[in-house]
Amino acid sequence: MQGWIEDIHARARTRLGSGHVASYIPALARQDPERLGIAVCTNAGELYAAGDAEIPFSIQSIAKVLLLTLALRTHGEGLWERVGLNPSGMPFNSLAQLEAERGKPRNPFINAGAIVVTDRLVSAFATPPKHLRDVARRLSGNDAILIDDGVLASEWQHRSRNAAAAYLMKAFGNLDNEVDEVLHTYFSCCALAMSCKDLAIALSFLAAGGQAQAMDERFVSPGLTRRINSIMSTCGLYDAAGDFAYRVGLPAKSGVGGGIVAVVPGRMTICAWSPALDESGNSVAAQYALELFAEEFDQMPPSG
Ligand code: DON
């Protein structure tokens, strides 16, 4: 498996040079587009990695998986009164549907949806950003994970579009807490800095029926795991979710930091990272690495 991951890494490097790093905040615009890392965490607890797999990067929208998982743990099915379950077919930060659909976002993986989910967590926890950071640490078994203050400050400074979505939802009665506190918590989670290895381990519970590799306890039920994977399949790569499903066919979630986490249910979790993005906001080289991974997956022995 190690040789196989290194081969995929070498082949995916050919895509470096395509796409552009996120430029909406300076902290992300400074990223090196030549970086490429891949890490795999199997359900047997083995870890394989190639390239820049230990360099922390801004997890951005991958945080939406953590936010959703925690909100389903605390609020259960009641969450779906606040947010929908269908693909939006729109860019992740679009406001157009939100007005037409009276402040109920299409799904928890567009920005408006994640902000509603975050509102539920602000109601549930005393210090939500710290709680989210601590969950990321426990899930990955890495106590050094931090919220990047520079990214957080930048997100806050450039918050207008997310603030517009949040105020619109507040006006429709779909946010219980103050907009500023909800946005601060949402940005804090997006600003978590984690490596490919951290993320592959942290989200390993999605491949293992809810059993987290770095924790002794089951993090969520098998049924909840299946449901979260389903939402990743339909909405994880925004308006490009259909293209990605056709080419890769695995539940996945991307972020504008250039990371993508994909799940092979019952087998393993993979994280690929490279900062340059396509026009939908998904990493060019990370998508290609996952495509190569999926194409060769049938060659892998069943125990892999
Ligand atoms: O709220 C935002 O727009 C960013 N903090 C996160 C967006 C993101 O990662 C979308 N990903 N592809």
PDB file of N, CA and C in Angstrom, residues 30-65:
ATOM      1  N   ARG A  30      -1.388  33.170   0.532  1.00  0.00           N
ATOM      2  CA  ARG A  30       0.071  32.955   0.698  1.00  0.00           C
ATOM      3  C   ARG A  30       0.480  31.485   0.597  1.00  0.00           C
ATOM      4  N   GLN A  31      -0.474  30.570   0.487  1.00  0.00           N
ATOM      5  CA  GLN A  31      -0.127  29.142   0.469  1.00  0.00           C
ATOM      6  C   GLN A  31       0.732  28.785  -0.755  1.00  0.00           C
ATOM      7  N   ASP A  32       1.591  27.797  -0.582  1.00  0.00           N
ATOM      8  CA  ASP A  32       2.463  27.342  -1.670  1.00  0.00           C
ATOM      9  C   ASP A  32       1.694  26.348  -2.558  1.00  0.00           C
ATOM     10  N   PRO A  33       1.416  26.718  -3.827  1.00  0.00           N
ATOM     11  CA  PRO A  33       0.606  25.838  -4.686  1.00  0.00           C
ATOM     12  C   PRO A  33       1.312  24.535  -5.070  1.00  0.00           C
ATOM     13  N   GLU A  34       2.618  24.438  -4.773  1.00  0.00           N
ATOM     14  CA  GLU A  34       3.373  23.221  -5.126  1.00  0.00           C
ATOM     15  C   GLU A  34       3.234  22.104  -4.101  1.00  0.00           C
ATOM     16  N   ARG A  35       2.578  22.384  -2.998  1.00  0.00           N
ATOM     17  CA  ARG A  35       2.420  21.349  -1.966  1.00  0.00           C
ATOM     18  C   ARG A  35       1.442  20.263  -2.417  1.00  0.00           C
ATOM     19  N   LEU A  36       1.756  19.033  -2.074  1.00  0.00           N
ATOM     20  CA  LEU A  36       0.823  17.922  -2.318  1.00  0.00           C
ATOM     21  C   LEU A  36       1.082  16.839  -1.273  1.00  0.00           C
ATOM     22  N   GLY A  37       0.066  16.527  -0.515  1.00  0.00           N
ATOM     23  CA  GLY A  37       0.194  15.473   0.494  1.00  0.00           C
ATOM     24  C   GLY A  37      -0.956  14.489   0.378  1.00  0.00           C
ATOM     25  N   ILE A  38      -0.689  13.236   0.746  1.00  0.00           N
ATOM     26  CA  ILE A  38      -1.741  12.205   0.767  1.00  0.00           C
ATOM     27  C   ILE A  38      -1.529  11.365   2.022  1.00  0.00           C
ATOM     28  N   ALA A  39      -2.608  11.072   2.739  1.00  0.00           N
ATOM     29  CA  ALA A  39      -2.527  10.142   3.877  1.00  0.00           C
ATOM     30  C   ALA A  39      -3.735   9.225   3.850  1.00  0.00           C
ATOM     31  N   VAL A  40      -3.508   7.977   4.234  1.00  0.00           N
ATOM     32  CA  VAL A  40      -4.570   6.966   4.281  1.00  0.00           C
ATOM     33  C   VAL A  40      -4.563   6.352   5.674  1.00  0.00           C
ATOM     34  N   CYS A  41      -5.731   6.262   6.282  1.00  0.00           N
ATOM     35  CA  CYS A  41      -5.855   5.575   7.572  1.00  0.00           C
ATOM     36  C   CYS A  41      -6.819   4.402   7.377  1.00  0.00           C
ATOM     37  N   THR A  42      -6.321   3.178   7.540  1.00  0.00           N
ATOM     38  CA  THR A  42      -7.192   2.018   7.307  1.00  0.00           C
ATOM     39  C   THR A  42      -7.951   1.661   8.587  1.00  0.00           C
ATOM     40  N   ASN A  43      -9.002   0.888   8.419  1.00  0.00           N
ATOM     41  CA  ASN A  43      -9.785   0.484   9.584  1.00  0.00           C
ATOM     42  C   ASN A  43      -8.997  -0.440  10.514  1.00  0.00           C
ATOM     43  N   ALA A  44      -7.895  -1.004   9.983  1.00  0.00           N
ATOM     44  CA  ALA A  44      -7.027  -1.814  10.844  1.00  0.00           C
ATOM     45  C   ALA A  44      -6.067  -0.925  11.639  1.00  0.00           C
ATOM     46  N   GLY A  45      -6.135   0.392  11.416  1.00  0.00           N
ATOM     47  CA  GLY A  45      -5.298   1.315  12.173  1.00  0.00           C
ATOM     48  C   GLY A  45      -3.952   1.595  11.529  1.00  0.00           C
ATOM     49  N   GLU A  46      -3.747   1.125  10.285  1.00  0.00           N
ATOM     50  CA  GLU A  46      -2.470   1.421   9.609  1.00  0.00           C
ATOM     51  C   GLU A  46      -2.551   2.802   8.972  1.00  0.00           C
ATOM     52  N   LEU A  47      -1.409   3.483   8.956  1.00  0.00           N
ATOM     53  CA  LEU A  47      -1.346   4.816   8.376  1.00  0.00           C
ATOM     54  C   LEU A  47      -0.300   4.823   7.273  1.00  0.00           C
ATOM     55  N   TYR A  48      -0.674   5.283   6.093  1.00  0.00           N
ATOM     56  CA  TYR A  48       0.252   5.385   4.967  1.00  0.00           C
ATOM     57  C   TYR A  48       0.239   6.835   4.494  1.00  0.00           C
ATOM     58  N   ALA A  49       1.396   7.351   4.085  1.00  0.00           N
ATOM     59  CA  ALA A  49       1.435   8.758   3.688  1.00  0.00           C
ATOM     60  C   ALA A  49       2.490   8.982   2.627  1.00  0.00           C
ATOM     61  N   ALA A  50       2.281  10.052   1.833  1.00  0.00           N
ATOM     62  CA  ALA A  50       3.277  10.452   0.839  1.00  0.00           C
ATOM     63  C   ALA A  50       3.265  11.970   0.708  1.00  0.00           C
ATOM     64  N   GLY A  51       4.429  12.539   0.405  1.00  0.00           N
ATOM     65  CA  GLY A  51       4.530  13.984   0.178  1.00  0.00           C
ATOM     66  C   GLY A  51       4.319  14.783   1.446  1.00  0.00           C
ATOM     67  N   ASP A  52       3.589  15.908   1.301  1.00  0.00           N
ATOM     68  CA  ASP A  52       3.452  16.873   2.399  1.00  0.00           C
ATOM     69  C   ASP A  52       2.313  16.491   3.352  1.00  0.00           C
ATOM     70  N   ALA A  53       2.318  15.260   3.796  1.00  0.00           N
ATOM     71  CA  ALA A  53       1.173  14.739   4.571  1.00  0.00           C
ATOM     72  C   ALA A  53       1.197  15.162   6.030  1.00  0.00           C
ATOM     73  N   GLU A  54       2.318  15.766   6.478  1.00  0.00           N
ATOM     74  CA  GLU A  54       2.383  16.155   7.893  1.00  0.00           C
ATOM     75  C   GLU A  54       2.346  17.661   8.081  1.00  0.00           C
ATOM     76  N   ILE A  55       2.152  18.394   6.997  1.00  0.00           N
ATOM     77  CA  ILE A  55       2.116  19.860   7.109  1.00  0.00           C
ATOM     78  C   ILE A  55       0.685  20.304   7.416  1.00  0.00           C
ATOM     79  N   PRO A  56       0.477  21.035   8.532  1.00  0.00           N
ATOM     80  CA  PRO A  56      -0.886  21.494   8.825  1.00  0.00           C
ATOM     81  C   PRO A  56      -1.340  22.537   7.806  1.00  0.00           C
ATOM     82  N   PHE A  57      -2.578  22.432   7.383  1.00  0.00           N
ATOM     83  CA  PHE A  57      -3.179  23.419   6.481  1.00  0.00           C
ATOM     84  C   PHE A  57      -4.553  23.787   7.019  1.00  0.00           C
ATOM     85  N   SER A  58      -5.136  24.826   6.439  1.00  0.00           N
ATOM     86  CA  SER A  58      -6.430  25.314   6.922  1.00  0.00           C
ATOM     87  C   SER A  58      -7.536  24.372   6.428  1.00  0.00           C
ATOM     88  N   ILE A  59      -8.261  23.753   7.347  1.00  0.00           N
ATOM     89  CA  ILE A  59      -9.191  22.704   6.900  1.00  0.00           C
ATOM     90  C   ILE A  59     -10.432  23.299   6.229  1.00  0.00           C
ATOM     91  N   GLN A  60     -10.735  24.558   6.525  1.00  0.00           N
ATOM     92  CA  GLN A  60     -11.860  25.259   5.898  1.00  0.00           C
ATOM     93  C   GLN A  60     -13.131  24.402   5.893  1.00  0.00           C
ATOM     94  N   SER A  61     -13.729  24.188   4.730  1.00  0.00           N
ATOM     95  CA  SER A  61     -15.057  23.553   4.737  1.00  0.00           C
ATOM     96  C   SER A  61     -15.059  22.083   5.159  1.00  0.00           C
ATOM     97  N   ILE A  62     -13.885  21.464   5.274  1.00  0.00           N
ATOM     98  CA  ILE A  62     -13.883  20.094   5.804  1.00  0.00           C
ATOM     99  C   ILE A  62     -14.425  20.129   7.239  1.00  0.00           C
ATOM    100  N   ALA A  63     -14.276  21.305   7.872  1.00  0.00           N
ATOM    101  CA  ALA A  63     -14.815  21.499   9.226  1.00  0.00           C
ATOM    102  C   ALA A  63     -16.324  21.235   9.271  1.00  0.00           C
ATOM    103  N   LYS A  64     -16.984  21.411   8.122  1.00  0.00           N
ATOM    104  CA  LYS A  64     -18.445  21.254   8.101  1.00  0.00           C
ATOM    105  C   LYS A  64     -18.857  19.818   8.450  1.00  0.00           C
ATOM    106  N   VAL A  65     -17.970  18.859   8.197  1.00  0.00           N
ATOM    107  CA  VAL A  65     -18.267  17.466   8.569  1.00  0.00           C
ATOM    108  C   VAL A  65     -18.257  17.327  10.096  1.00  0.00           C
TER     109      VAL A  65
END
